Backbone as JSON, one array per atom type, in Angstrom:
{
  "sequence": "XXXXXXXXXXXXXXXXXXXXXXXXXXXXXXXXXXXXXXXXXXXXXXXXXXXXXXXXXXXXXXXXXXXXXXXXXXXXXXXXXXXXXXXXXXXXXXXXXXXXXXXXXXXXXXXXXXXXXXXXXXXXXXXXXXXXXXXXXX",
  "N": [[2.85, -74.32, 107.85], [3.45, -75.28, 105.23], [1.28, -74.25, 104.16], [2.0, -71.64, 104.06], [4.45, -71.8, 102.5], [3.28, -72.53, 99.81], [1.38, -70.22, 99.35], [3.31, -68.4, 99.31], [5.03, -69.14, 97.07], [3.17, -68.55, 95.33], [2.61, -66.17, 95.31], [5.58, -65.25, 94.31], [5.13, -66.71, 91.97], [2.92, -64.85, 90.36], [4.0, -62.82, 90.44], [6.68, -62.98, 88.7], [5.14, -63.6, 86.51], [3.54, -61.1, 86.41], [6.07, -59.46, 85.56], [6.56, -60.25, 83.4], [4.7, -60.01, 81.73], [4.52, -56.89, 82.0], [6.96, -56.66, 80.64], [6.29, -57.28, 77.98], [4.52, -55.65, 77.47], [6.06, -53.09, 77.58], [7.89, -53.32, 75.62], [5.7, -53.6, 73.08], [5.09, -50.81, 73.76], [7.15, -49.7, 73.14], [7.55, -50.39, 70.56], [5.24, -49.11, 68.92], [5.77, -46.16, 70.15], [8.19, -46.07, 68.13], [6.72, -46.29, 66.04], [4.88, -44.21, 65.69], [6.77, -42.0, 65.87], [8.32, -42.29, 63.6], [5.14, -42.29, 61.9], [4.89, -38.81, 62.48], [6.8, -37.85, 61.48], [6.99, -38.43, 59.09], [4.49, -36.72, 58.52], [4.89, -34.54, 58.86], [6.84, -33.64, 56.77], [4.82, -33.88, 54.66], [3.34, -31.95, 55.66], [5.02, -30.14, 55.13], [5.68, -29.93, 52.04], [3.25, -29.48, 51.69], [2.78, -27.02, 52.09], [4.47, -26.02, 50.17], [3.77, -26.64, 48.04], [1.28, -25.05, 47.87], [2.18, -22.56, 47.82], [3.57, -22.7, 45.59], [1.26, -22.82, 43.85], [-0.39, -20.63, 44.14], [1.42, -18.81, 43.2], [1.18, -19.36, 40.39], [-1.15, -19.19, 39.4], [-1.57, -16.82, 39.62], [0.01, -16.02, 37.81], [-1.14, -17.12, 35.43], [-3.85, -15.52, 35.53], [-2.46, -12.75, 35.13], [-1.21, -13.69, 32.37], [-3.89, -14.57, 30.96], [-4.97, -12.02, 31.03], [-3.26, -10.56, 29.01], [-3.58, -12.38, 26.83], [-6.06, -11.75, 26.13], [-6.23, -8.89, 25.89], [-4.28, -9.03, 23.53], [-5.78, -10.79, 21.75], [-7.78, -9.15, 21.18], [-6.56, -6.9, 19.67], [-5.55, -8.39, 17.66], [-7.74, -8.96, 16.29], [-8.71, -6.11, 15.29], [-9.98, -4.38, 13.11], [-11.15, -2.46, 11.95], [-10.81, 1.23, 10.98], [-10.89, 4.18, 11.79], [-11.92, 7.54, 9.95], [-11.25, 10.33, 9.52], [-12.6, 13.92, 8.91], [-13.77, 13.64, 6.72], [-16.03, 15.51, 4.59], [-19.45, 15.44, 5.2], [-22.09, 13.78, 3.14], [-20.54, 13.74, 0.89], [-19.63, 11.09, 0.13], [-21.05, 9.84, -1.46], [-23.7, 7.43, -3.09], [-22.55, 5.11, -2.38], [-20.5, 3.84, 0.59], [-18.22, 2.05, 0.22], [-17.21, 2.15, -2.3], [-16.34, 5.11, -2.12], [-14.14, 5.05, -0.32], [-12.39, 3.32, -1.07], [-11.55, 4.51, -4.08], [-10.72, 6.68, -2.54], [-8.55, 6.13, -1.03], [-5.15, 4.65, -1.77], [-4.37, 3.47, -4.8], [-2.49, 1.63, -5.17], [-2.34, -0.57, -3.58], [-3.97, -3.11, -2.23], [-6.69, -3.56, -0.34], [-8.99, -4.14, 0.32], [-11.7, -3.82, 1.47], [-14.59, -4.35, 3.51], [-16.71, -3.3, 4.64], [-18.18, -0.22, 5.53], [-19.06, 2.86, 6.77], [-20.35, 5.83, 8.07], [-19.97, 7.13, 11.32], [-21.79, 5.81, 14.59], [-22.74, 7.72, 15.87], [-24.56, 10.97, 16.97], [-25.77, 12.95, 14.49], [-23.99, 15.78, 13.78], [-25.24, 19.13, 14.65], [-25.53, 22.18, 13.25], [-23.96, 24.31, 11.26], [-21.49, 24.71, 11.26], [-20.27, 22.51, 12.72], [-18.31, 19.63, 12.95], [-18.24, 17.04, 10.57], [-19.25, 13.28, 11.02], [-17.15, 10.49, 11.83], [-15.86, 8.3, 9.59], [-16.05, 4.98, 9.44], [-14.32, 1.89, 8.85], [-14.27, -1.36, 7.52], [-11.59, -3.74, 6.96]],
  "CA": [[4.09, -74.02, 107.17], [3.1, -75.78, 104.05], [0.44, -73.15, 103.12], [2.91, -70.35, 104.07], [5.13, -72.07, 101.2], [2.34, -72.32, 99.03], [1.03, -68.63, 99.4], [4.85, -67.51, 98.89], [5.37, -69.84, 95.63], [2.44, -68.52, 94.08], [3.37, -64.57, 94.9], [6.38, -65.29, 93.41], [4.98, -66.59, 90.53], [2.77, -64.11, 90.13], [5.22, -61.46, 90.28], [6.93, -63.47, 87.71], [3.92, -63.45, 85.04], [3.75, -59.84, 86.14], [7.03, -59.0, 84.83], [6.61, -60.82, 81.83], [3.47, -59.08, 81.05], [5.22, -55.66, 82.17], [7.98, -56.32, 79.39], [5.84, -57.3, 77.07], [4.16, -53.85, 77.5], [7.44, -52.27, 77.46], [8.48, -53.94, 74.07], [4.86, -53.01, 72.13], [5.1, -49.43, 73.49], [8.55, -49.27, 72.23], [7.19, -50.24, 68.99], [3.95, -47.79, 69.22], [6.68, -44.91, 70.22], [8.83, -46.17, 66.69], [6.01, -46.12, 64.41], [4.86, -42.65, 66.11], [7.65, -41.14, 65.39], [8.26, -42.38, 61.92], [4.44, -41.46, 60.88], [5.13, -37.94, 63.27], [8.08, -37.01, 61.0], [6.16, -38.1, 57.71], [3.36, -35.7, 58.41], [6.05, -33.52, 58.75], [7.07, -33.94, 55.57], [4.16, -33.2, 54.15], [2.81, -30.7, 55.8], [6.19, -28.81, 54.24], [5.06, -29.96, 50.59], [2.0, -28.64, 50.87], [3.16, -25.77, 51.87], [5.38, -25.45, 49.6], [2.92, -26.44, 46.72], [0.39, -23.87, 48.1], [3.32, -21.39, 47.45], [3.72, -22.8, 44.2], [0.09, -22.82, 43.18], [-0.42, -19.15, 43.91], [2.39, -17.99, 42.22], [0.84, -20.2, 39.16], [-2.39, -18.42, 39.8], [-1.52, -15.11, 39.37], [0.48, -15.82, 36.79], [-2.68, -17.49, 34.71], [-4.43, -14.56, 35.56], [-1.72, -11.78, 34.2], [-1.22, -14.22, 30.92], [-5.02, -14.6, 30.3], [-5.0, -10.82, 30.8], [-2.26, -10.41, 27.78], [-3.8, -13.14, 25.31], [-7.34, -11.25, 25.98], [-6.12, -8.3, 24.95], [-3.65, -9.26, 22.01], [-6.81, -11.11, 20.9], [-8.5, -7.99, 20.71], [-5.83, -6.19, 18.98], [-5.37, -8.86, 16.57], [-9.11, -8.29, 15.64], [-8.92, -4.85, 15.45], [-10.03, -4.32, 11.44], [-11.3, -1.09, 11.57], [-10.24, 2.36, 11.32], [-11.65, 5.52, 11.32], [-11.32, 8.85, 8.58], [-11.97, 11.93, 10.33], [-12.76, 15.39, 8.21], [-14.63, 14.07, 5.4], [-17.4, 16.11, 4.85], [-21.33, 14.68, 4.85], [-22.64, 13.06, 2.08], [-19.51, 13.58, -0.5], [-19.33, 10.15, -0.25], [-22.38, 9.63, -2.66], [-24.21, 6.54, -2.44], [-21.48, 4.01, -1.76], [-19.13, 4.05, 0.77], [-17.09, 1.3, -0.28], [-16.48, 2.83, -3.58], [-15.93, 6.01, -2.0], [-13.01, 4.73, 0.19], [-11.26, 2.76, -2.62], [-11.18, 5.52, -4.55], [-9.51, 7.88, -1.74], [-7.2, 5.35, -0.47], [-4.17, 4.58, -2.29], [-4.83, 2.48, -5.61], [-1.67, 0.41, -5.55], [-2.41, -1.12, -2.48], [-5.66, -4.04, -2.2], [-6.89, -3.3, 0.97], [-10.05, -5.11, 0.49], [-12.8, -2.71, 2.4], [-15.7, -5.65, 3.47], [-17.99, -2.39, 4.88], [-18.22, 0.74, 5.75], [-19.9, 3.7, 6.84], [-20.54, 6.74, 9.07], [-20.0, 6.61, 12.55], [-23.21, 5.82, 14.87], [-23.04, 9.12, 16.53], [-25.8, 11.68, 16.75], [-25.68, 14.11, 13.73], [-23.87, 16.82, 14.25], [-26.07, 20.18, 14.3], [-24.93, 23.73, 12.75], [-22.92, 24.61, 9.3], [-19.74, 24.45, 11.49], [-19.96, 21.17, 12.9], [-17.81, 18.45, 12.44], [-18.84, 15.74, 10.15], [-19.03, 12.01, 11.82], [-16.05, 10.17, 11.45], [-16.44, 6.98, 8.45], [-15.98, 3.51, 10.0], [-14.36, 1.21, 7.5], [-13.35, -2.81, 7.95], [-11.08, -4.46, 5.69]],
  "C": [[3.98, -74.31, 105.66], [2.35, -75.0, 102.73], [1.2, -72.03, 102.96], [3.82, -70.8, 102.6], [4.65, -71.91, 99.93], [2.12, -71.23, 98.33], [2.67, -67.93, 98.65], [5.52, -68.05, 97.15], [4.02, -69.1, 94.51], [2.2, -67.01, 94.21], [4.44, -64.67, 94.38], [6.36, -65.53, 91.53], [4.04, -65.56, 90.06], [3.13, -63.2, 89.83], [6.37, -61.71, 89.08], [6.48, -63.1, 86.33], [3.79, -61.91, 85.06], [4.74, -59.46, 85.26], [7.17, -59.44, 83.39], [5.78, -59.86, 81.3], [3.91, -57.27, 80.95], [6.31, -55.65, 80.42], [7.35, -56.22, 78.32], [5.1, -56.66, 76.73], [4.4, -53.16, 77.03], [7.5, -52.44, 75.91], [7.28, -53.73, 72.73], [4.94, -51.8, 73.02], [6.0, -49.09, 73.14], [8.2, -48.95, 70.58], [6.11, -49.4, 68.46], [5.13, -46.82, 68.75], [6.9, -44.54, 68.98], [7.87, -45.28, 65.62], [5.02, -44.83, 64.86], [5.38, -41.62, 65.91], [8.04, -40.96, 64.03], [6.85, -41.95, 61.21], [4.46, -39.34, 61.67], [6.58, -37.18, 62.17], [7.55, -37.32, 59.34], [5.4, -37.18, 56.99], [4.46, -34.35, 58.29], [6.46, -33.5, 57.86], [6.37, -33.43, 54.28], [3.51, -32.58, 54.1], [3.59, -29.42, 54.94], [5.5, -29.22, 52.73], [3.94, -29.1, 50.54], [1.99, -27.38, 51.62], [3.54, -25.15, 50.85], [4.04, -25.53, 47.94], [1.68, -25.75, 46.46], [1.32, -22.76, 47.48], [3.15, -21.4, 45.48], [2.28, -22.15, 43.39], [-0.47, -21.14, 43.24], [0.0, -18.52, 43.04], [1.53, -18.44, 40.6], [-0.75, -20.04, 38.7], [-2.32, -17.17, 39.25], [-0.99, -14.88, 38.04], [-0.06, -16.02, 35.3], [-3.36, -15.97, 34.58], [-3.64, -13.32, 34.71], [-1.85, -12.81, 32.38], [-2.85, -14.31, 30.35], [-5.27, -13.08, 29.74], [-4.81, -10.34, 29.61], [-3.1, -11.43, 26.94], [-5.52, -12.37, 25.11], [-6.98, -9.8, 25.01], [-4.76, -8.45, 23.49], [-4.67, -9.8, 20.97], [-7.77, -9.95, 20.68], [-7.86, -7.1, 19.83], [-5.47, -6.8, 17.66], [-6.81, -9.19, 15.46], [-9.55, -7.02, 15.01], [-8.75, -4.36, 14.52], [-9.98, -3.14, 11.19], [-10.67, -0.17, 11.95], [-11.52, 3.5, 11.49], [-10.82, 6.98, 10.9], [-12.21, 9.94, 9.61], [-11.52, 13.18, 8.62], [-13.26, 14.84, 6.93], [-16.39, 14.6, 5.45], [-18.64, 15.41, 4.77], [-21.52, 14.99, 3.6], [-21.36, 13.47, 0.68], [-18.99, 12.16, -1.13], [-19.99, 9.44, -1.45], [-23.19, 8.07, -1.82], [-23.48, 5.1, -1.81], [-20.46, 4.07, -1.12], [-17.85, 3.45, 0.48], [-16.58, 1.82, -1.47], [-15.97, 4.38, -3.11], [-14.76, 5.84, -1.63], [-12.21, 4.24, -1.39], [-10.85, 3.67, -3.56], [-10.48, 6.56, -3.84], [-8.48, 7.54, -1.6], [-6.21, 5.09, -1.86], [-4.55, 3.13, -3.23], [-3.84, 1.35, -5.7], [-1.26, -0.5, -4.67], [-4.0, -1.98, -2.43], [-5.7, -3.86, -1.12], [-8.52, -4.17, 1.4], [-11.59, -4.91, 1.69], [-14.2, -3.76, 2.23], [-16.36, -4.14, 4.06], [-17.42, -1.06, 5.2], [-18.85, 1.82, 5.8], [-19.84, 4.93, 7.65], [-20.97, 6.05, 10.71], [-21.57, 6.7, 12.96], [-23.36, 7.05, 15.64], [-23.76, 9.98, 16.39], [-25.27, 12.37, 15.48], [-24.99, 15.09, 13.94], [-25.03, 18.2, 13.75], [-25.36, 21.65, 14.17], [-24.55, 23.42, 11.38], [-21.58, 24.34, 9.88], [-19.56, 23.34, 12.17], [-19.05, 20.38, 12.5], [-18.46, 17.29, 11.97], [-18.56, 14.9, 10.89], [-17.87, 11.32, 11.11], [-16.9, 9.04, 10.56], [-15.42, 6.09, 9.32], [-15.7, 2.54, 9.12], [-13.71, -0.15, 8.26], [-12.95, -3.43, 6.77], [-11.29, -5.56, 6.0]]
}
């Protein structure tokens, strides 16, 4: 009878320490769950940002790309010295073209002609040809 008491006092306590150990299970997977959910709704969070700053960065992409476009060519246009004289005939210019220009162009204007010359284009061949256009940079 004694051991039967025994045996039964120490399934009880067992079943005891079980339940302790059970709660105290319970009570860190509660807190697991918590902080699961709180980093589970973080990521969430910023999975949308970087969405959203993928969105952004495209747009901010393209828009680089069009503006480089535009300052490439305005920088080419704001380079863009020379002209060219069509219909003057071959060799009337004599030996200088810079003095030839200055003298055609309009005297009460400095225009300041740093070179100039005949275009690089083949020759033309015949009597009725068109002369090469003159290439001048101020």
């Amino acid at each position: 009878d004694a051991s039967l008491q025994k045996i039964l006092y120490e399934l009880r306590d067992f079943r005891r320490d079980n339940k302790e150990q059970l709660m105290d299970i319970k009570q860190e997977l509660s807190k697991v769950n918590k902080r699961l959910d709180k980093a589970e709704g973080r990521i969430e969070e910023v999975e949308t940002r970087v969405l959203t700053t993928e969105t952004a960065i495209k747009k901010l992409l393209q828009r680089q790309i069009t503006l480089e476009t535009k300052l490439t060519d305005q920088e080419g246009r704001s380079r863009r010295e020379n002209i060219r004289i069509y219909g003057i005939q071959k060799e009337s210019e004599g030996r200088c073209m810079v003095t030839f220009l200055e003298n055609l162009l309009p005297k009460d204007v400095k225009l300041g002609i740093e070179r100039a010359h005949r275009a690089l284009a083949p020759r033309p061949k015949g009597p009725d040809a068109k002369p090469r256009s003159i290439v001048a940079k101020f």
